[in-house]
PDB file of C-alpha atoms and ligand atoms in Angstrom:
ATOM      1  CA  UNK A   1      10.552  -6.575  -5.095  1.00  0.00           C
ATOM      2  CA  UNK A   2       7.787  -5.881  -7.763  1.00  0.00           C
ATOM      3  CA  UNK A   3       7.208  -6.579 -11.146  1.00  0.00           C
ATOM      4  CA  UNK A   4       4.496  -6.789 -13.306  1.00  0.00           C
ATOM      5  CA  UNK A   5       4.683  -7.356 -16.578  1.00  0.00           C
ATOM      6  CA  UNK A   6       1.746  -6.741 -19.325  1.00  0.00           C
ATOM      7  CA  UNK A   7      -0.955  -7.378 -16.348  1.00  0.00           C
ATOM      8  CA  UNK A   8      -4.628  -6.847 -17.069  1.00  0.00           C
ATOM      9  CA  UNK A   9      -7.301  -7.169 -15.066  1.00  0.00           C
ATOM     10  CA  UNK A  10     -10.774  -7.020 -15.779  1.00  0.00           C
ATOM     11  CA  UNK A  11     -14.337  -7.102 -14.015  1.00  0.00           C
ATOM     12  CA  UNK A  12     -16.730  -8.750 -16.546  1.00  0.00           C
ATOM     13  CA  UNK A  13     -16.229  -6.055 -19.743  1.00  0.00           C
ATOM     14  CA  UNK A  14     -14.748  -3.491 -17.968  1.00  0.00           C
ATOM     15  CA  UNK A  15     -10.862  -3.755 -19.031  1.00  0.00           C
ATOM     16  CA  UNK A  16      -9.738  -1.658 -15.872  1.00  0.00           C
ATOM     17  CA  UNK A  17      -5.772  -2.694 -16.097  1.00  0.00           C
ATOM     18  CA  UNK A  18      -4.519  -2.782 -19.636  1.00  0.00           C
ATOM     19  CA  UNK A  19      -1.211  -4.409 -19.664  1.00  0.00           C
ATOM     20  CA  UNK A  20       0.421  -2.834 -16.873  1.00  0.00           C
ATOM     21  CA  UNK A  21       4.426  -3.093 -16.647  1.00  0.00           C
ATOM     22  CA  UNK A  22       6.339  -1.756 -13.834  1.00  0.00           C
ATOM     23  CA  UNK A  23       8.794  -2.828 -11.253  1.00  0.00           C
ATOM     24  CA  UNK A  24       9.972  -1.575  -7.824  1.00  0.00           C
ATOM     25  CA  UNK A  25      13.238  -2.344  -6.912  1.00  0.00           C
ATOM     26  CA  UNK A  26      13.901  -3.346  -2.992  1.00  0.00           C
ATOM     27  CA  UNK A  27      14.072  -0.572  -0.729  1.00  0.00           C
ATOM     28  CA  UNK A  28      12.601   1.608  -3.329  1.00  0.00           C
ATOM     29  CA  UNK A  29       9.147   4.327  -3.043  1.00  0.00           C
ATOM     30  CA  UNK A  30       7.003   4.213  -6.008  1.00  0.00           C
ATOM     31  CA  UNK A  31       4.559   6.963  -6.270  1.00  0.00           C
ATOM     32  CA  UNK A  32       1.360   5.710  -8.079  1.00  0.00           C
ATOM     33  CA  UNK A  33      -0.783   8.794  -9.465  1.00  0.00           C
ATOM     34  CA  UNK A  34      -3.773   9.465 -11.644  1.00  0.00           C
ATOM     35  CA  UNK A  35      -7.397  10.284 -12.058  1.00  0.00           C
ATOM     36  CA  UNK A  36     -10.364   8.472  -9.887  1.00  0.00           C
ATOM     37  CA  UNK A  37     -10.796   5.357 -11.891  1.00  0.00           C
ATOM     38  CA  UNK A  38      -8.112   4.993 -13.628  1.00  0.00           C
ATOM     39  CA  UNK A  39      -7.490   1.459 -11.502  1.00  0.00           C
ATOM     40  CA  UNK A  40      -4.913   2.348  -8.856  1.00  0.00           C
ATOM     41  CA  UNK A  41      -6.600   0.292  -6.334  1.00  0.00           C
ATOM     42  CA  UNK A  42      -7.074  -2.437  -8.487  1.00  0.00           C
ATOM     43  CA  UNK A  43      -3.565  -2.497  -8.957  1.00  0.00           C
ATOM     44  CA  UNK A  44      -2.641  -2.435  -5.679  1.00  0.00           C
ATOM     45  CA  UNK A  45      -5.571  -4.908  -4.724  1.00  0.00           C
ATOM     46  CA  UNK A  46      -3.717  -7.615  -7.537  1.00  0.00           C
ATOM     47  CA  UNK A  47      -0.512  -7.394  -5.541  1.00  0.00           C
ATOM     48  CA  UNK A  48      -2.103  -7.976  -2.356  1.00  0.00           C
ATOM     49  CA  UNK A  49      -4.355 -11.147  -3.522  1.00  0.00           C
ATOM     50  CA  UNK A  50      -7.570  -8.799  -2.908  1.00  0.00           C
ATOM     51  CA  UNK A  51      -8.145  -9.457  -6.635  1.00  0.00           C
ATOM     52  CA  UNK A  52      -6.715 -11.878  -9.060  1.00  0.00           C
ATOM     53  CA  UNK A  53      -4.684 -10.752 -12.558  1.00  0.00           C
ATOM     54  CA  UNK A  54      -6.638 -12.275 -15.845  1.00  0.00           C
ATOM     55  CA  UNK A  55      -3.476 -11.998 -17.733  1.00  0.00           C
ATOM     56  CA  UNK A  56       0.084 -11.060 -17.673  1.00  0.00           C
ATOM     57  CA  UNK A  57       2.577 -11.516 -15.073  1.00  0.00           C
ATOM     58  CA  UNK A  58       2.903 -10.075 -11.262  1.00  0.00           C
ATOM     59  CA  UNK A  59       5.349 -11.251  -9.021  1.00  0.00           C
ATOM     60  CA  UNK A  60       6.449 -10.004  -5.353  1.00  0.00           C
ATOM     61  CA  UNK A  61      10.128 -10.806  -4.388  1.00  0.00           C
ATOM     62  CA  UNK A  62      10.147 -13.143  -7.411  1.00  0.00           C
ATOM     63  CA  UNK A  63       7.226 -15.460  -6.464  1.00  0.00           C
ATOM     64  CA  UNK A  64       4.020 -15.056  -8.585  1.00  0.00           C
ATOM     65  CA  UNK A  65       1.192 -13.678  -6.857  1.00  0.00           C
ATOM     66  CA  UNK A  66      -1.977 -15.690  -6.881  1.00  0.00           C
ATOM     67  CA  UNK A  67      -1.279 -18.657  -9.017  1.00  0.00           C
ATOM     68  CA  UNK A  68       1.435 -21.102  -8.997  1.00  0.00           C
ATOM     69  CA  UNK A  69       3.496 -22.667 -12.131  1.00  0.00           C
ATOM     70  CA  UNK A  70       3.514 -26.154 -12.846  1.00  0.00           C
ATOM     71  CA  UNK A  71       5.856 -26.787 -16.006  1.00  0.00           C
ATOM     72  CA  UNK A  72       4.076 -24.025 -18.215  1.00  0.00           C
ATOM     73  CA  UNK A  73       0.789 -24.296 -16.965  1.00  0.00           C
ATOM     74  CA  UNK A  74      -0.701 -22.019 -14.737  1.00  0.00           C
ATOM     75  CA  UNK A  75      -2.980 -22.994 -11.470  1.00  0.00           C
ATOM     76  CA  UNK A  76      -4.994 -20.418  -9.015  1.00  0.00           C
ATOM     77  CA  UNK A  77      -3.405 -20.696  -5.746  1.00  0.00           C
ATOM     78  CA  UNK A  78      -5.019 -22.114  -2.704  1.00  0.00           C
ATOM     79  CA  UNK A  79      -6.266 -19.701  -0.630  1.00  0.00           C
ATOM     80  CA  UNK A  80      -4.124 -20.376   2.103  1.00  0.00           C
ATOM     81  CA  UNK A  81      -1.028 -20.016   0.221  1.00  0.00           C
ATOM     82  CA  UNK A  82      -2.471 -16.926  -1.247  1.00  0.00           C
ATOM     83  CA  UNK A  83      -3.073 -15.830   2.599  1.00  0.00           C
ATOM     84  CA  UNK A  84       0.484 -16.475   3.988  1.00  0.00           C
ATOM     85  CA  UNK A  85       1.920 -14.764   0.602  1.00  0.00           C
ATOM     86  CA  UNK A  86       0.044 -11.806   1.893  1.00  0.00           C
ATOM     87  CA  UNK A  87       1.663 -12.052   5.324  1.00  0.00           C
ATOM     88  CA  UNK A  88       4.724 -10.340   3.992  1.00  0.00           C
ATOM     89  CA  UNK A  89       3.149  -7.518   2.374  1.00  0.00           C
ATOM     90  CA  UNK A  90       1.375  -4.988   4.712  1.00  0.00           C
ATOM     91  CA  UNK A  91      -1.429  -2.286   3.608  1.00  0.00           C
ATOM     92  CA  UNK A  92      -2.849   0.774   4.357  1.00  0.00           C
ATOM     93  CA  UNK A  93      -5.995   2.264   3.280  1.00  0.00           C
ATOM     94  CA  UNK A  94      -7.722   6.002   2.823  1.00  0.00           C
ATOM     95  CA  UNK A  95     -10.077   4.590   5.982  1.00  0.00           C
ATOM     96  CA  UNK A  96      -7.790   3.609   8.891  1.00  0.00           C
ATOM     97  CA  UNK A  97      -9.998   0.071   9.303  1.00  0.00           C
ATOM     98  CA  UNK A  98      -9.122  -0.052  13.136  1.00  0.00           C
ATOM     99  CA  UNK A  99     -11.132  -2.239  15.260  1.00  0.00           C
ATOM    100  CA  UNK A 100     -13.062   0.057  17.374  1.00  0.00           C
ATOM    101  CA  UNK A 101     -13.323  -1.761  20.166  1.00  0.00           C
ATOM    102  CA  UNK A 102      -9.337  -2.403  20.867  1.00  0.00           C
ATOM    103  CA  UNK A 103      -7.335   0.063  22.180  1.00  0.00           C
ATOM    104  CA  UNK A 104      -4.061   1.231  19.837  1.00  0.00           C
ATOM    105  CA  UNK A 105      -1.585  -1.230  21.413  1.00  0.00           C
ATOM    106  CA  UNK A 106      -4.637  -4.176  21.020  1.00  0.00           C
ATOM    107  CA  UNK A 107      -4.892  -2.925  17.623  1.00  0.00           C
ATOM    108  CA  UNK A 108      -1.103  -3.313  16.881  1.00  0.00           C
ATOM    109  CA  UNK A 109      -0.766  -6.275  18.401  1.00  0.00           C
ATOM    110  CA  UNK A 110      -3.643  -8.475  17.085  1.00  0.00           C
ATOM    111  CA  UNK A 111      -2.591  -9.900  14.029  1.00  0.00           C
ATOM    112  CA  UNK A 112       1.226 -11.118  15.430  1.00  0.00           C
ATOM    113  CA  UNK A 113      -1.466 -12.701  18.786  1.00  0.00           C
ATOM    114  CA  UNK A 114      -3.365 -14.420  15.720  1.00  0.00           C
ATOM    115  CA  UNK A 115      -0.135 -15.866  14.433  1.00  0.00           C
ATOM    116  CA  UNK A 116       1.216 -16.494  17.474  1.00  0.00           C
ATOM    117  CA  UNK A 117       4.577 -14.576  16.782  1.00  0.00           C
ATOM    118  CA  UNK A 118       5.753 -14.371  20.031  1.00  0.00           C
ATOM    119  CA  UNK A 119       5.312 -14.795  23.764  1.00  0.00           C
ATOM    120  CA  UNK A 120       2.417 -12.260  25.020  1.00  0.00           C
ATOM    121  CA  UNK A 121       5.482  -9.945  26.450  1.00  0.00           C
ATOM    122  CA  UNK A 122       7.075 -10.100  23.414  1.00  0.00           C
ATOM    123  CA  UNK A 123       4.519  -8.950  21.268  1.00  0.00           C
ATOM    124  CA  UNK A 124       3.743  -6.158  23.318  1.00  0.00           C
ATOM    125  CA  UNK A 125       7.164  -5.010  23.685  1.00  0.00           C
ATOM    126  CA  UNK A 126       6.969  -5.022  19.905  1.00  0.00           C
ATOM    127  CA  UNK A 127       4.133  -3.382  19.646  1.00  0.00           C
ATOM    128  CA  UNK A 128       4.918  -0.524  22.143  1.00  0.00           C
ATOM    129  CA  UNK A 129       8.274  -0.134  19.933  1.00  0.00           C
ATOM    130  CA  UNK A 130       6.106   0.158  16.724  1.00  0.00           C
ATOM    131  CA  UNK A 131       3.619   2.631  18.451  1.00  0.00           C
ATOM    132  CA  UNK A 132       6.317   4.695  19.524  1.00  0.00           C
ATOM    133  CA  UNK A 133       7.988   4.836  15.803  1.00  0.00           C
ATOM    134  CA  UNK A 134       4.407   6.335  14.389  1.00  0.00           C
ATOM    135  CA  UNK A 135       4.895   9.036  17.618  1.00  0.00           C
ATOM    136  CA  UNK A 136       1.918   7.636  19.607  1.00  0.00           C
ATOM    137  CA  UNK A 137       3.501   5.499  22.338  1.00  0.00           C
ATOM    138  CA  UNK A 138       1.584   7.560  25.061  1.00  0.00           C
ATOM    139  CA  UNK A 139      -1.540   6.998  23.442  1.00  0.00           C
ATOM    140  CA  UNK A 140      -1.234   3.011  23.266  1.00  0.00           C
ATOM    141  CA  UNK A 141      -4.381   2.366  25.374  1.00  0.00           C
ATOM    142  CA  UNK A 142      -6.396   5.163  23.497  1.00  0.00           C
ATOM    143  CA  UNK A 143      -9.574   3.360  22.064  1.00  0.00           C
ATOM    144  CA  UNK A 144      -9.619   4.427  18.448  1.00  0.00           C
ATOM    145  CA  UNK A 145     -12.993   6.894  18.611  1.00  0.00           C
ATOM    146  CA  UNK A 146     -10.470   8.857  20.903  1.00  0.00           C
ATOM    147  CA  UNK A 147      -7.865   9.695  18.511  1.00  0.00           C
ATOM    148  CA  UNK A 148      -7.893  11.833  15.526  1.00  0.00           C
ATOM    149  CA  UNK A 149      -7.988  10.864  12.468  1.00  0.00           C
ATOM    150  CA  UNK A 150      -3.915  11.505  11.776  1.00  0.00           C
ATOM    151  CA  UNK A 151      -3.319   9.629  14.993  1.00  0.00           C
ATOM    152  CA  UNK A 152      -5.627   6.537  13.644  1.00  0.00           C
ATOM    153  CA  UNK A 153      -3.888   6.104  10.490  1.00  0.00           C
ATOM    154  CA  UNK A 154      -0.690   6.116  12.379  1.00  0.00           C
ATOM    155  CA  UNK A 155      -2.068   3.229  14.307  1.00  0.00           C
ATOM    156  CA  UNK A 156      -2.921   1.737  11.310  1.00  0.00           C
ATOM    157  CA  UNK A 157       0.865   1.858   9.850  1.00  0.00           C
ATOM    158  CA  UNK A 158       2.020   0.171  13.223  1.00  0.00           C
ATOM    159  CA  UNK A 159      -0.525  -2.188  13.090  1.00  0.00           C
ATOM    160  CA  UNK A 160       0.550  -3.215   9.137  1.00  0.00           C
ATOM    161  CA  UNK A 161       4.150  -2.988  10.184  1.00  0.00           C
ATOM    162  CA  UNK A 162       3.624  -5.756  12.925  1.00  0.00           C
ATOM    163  CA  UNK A 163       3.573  -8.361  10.748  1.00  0.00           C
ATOM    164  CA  UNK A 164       7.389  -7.362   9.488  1.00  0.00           C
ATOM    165  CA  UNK A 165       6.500  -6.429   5.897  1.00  0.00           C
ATOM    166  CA  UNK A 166       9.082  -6.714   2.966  1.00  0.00           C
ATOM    167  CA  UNK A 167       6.295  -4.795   1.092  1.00  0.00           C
ATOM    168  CA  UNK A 168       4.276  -1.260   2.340  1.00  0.00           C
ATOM    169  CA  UNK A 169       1.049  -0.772   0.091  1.00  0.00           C
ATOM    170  CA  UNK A 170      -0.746   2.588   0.814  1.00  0.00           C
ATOM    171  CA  UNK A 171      -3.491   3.410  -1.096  1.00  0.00           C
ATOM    172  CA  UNK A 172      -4.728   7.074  -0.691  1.00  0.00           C
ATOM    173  CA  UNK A 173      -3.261   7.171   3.363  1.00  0.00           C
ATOM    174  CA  UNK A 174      -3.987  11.020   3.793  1.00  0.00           C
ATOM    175  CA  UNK A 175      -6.928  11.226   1.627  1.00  0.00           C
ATOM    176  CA  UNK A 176     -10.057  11.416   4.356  1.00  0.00           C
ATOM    177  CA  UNK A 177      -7.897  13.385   6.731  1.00  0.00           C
ATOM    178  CA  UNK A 178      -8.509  17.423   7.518  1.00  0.00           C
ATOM    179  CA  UNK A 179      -5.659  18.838   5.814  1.00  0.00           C
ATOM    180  CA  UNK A 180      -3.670  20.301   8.885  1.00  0.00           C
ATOM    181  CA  UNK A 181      -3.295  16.239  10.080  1.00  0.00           C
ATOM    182  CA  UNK A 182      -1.687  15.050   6.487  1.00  0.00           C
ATOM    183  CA  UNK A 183       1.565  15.918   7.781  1.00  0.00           C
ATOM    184  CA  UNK A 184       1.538  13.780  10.659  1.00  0.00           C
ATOM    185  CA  UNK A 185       0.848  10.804   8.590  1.00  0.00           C
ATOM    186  CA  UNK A 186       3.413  11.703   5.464  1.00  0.00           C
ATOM    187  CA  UNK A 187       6.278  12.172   8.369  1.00  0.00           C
ATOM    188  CA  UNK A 188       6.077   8.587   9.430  1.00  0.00           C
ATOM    189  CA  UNK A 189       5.860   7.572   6.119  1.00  0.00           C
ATOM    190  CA  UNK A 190       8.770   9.727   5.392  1.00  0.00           C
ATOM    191  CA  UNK A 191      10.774   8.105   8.117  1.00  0.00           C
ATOM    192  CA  UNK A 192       9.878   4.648   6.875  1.00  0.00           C
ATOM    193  CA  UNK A 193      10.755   5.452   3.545  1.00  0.00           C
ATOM    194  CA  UNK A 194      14.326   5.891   4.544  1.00  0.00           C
ATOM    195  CA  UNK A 195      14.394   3.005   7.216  1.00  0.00           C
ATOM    196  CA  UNK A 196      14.666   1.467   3.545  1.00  0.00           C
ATOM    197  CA  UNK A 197      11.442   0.600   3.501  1.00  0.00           C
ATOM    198  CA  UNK A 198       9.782  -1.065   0.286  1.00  0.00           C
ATOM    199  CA  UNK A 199       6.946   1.149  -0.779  1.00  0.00           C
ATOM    200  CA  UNK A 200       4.171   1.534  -3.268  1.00  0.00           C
ATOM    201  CA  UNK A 201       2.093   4.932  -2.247  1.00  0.00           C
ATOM    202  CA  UNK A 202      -1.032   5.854  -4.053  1.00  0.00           C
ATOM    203  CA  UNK A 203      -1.506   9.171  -3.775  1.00  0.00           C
ATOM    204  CA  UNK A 204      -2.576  13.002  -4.495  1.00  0.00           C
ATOM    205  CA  UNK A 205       0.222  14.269  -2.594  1.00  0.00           C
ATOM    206  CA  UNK A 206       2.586  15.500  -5.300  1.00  0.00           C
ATOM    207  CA  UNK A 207       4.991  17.091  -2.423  1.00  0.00           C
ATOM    208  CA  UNK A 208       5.603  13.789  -0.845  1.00  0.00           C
ATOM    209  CA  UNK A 209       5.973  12.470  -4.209  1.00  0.00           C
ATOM    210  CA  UNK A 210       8.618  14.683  -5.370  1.00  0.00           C
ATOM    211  CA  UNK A 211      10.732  14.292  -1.710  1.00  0.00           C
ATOM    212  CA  UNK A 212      10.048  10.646  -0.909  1.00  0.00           C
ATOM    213  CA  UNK A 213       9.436   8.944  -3.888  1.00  0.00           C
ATOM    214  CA  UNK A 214      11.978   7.319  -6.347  1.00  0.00           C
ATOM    215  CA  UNK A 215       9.765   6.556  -9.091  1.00  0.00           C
ATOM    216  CA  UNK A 216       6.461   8.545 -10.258  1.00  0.00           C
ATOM    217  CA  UNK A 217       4.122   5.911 -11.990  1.00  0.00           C
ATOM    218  CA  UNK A 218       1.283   8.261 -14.069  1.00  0.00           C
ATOM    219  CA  UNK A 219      -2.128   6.281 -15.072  1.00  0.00           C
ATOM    220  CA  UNK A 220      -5.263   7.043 -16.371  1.00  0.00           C
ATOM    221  CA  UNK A 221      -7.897   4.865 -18.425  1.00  0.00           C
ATOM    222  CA  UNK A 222      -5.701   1.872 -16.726  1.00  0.00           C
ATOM    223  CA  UNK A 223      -2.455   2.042 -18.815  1.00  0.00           C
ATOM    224  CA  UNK A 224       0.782   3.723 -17.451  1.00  0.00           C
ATOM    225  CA  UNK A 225       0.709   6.763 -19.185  1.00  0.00           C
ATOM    226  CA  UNK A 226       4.373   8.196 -18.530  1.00  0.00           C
ATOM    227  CA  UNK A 227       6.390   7.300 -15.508  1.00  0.00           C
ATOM    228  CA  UNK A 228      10.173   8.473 -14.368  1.00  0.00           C
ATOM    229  CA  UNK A 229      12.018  10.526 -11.856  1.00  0.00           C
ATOM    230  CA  UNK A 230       9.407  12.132  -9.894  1.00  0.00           C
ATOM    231  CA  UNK A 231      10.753  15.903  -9.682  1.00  0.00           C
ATOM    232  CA  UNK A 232      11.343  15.018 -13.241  1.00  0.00           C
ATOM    233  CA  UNK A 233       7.920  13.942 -14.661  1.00  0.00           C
ATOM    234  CA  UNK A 234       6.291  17.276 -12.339  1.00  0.00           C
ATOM    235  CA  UNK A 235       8.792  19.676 -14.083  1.00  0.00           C
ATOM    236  CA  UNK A 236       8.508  18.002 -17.300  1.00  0.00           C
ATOM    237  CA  UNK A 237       5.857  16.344 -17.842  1.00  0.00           C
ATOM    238  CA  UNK A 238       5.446  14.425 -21.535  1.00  0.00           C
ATOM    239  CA  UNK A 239       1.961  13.351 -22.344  1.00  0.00           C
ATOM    240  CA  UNK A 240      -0.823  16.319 -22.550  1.00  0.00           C
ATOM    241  CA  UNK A 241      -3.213  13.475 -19.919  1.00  0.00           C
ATOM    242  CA  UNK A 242      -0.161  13.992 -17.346  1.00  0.00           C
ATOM    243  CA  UNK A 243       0.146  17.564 -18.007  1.00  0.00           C
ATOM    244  CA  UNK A 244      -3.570  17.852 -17.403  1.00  0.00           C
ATOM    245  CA  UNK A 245      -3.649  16.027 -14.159  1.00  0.00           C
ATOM    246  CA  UNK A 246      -1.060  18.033 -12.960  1.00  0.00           C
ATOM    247  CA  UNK A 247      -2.598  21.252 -13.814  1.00  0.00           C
ATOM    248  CA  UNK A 248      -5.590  19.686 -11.529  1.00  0.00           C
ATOM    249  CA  UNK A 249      -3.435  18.953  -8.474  1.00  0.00           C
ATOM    250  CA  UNK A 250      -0.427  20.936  -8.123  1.00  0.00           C
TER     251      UNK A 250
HETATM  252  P1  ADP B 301      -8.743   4.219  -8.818  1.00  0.00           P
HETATM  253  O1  ADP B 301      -8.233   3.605  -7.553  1.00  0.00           O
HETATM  254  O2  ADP B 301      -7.638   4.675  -9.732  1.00  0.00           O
HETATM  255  O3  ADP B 301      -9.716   5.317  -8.558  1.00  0.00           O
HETATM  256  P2  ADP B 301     -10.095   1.697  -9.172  1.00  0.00           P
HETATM  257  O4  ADP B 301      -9.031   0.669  -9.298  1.00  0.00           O
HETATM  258  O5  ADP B 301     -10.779   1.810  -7.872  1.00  0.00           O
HETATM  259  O6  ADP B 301      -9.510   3.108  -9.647  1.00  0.00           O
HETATM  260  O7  ADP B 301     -11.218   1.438 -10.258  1.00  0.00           O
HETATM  261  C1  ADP B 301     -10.938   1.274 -11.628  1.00  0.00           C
HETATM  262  C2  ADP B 301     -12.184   0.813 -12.327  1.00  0.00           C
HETATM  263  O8  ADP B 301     -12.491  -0.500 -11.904  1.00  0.00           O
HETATM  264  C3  ADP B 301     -13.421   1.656 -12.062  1.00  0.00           C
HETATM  265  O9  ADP B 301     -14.119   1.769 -13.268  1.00  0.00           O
HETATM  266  C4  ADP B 301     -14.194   0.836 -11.068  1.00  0.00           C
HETATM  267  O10 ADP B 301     -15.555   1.061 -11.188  1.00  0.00           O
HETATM  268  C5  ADP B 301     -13.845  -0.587 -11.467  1.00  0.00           C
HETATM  269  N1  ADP B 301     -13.871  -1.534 -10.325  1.00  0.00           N
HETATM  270  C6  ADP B 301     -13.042  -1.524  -9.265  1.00  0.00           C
HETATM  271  N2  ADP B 301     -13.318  -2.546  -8.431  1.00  0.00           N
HETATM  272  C7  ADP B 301     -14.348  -3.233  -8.989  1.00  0.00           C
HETATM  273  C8  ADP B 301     -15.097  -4.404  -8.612  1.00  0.00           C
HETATM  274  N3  ADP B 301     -14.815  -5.074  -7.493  1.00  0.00           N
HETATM  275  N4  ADP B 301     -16.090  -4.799  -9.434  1.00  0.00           N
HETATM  276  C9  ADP B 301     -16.362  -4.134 -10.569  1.00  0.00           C
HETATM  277  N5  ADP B 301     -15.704  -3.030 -10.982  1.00  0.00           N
HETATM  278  C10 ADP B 301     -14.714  -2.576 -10.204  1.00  0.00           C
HETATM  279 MG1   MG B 302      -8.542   4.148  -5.570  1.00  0.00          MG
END
């Protein structure tokens, strides 16, 4: 569903991905871990057309992402392709992003109205269905400023799964949350992870990691440092950089 091979990105000097090769396989959870700055958002930001790859090459479902390939030449992508590329890949982020002044269902349900995906009843239908997967279907005309911060983010995983993803991005999902509300949010993605669910999570959650995840990526200083079987790399870990992260957050 994702691979990237030797991508680098940088912002003027600042080399912040360094030939970055991975791939996620459909239906599979990659967990993406590593110091502050060591460009997991960027990476994450490339796949989802938030930034553009200088070099290498990163492809989603086998279609490149950002530029399109005429003979061996390469040409930035229109915007609007770029935009209905990104249609098929939904993300979360460490703020929830909902639009205060919609309630949870109008939250849901606004980007599918945008694209006209359905008849008004239909899309609500959907949405209710959706709201009631994240455990909040009684809450669907809450305003967001009315709901904790757990039950936001859960909005905010209905709302990204509205558009029918092939790809779930989640960058840091649990991170501004009080701790007894991570749960909450880890269970649904839990439970979307084995819906079969394609998923790259950024995270410090090294639990969820170990139970959900198929793959543990490891960066730092913007080059995979050591990646493999999650429970694996935690028990074992190679590389004295992983071994000191770890120390850090387990
Ligand atoms: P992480 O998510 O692992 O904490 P980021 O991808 O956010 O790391 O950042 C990696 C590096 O890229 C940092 O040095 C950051 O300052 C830099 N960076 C990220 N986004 C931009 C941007 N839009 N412009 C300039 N520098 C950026
Ligand atoms: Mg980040």
């Amino acid at each position: 569903m994702v691979q990237a091979e030797g991508v680098s990105k940088s912002f003027g000097s600042n080399l912040v991905l360094k030939s970055i090769s991975l791939e996620v396989q459909r239906g599979e959870v990659l967990c993406l871990v590593g110091p502050s700055g060591s460009g997991k958002s960027t990476f994450l930001r490339c796949i989802n057309h938030l930034e553009t790859v200088n070099a290498g090459r990163l492809t989603v479902d086998g279609v490149l992402v950002g530029y399109r390939q005429k003979g061996d030449k390469l040409y930035e992508m229109h915007p609007r392709e770029a935009a209905a590329q990104r249609r098929d890949i939904g993300m979360v982020f460490q703020r929830f992003n909902l639009f205060p002044h919609m309630t949870a269902l109008e939250n849901v349900m606004v980007a599918p109205t945008l694209l006209k995906k359905g008849t008004k009843a239909e899309l609500k239908s959907r949405a209710m269905e959706l709201l009631a997967r994240v455990g909040l279907a009684e809450r669907h005309d809450y305003y967001p400023a009315h709901l904790s911060g757990g039950q936001q983010q859960r909005v905010a995983i209905a709302r990204a799964l509205a558009m029918d993803p092939k790809l779930m991005l989640f960058d840091e999902p649990t991170s501004a949350l009080d701790p007894e509300l991570v749960g909450e949010v880890l269970d649904v993605m839990k439970g979307l992870a084995e819906s079969g669910m394609t998923m790259i999570v950024v995270t410090h959650e090294m639990g969820f990691a170990r139970e959900v995840a198929d793959k543990l990526v490891f960066m730092d200083g913007g080059v995979v440092v050591e990646s493999g079987d999650p429970a694996e790399v935690l028990a074992n870990p190679k590389r004295e950089r992983t071994k000191a992260f770890l120390s850090k957050v387990l």
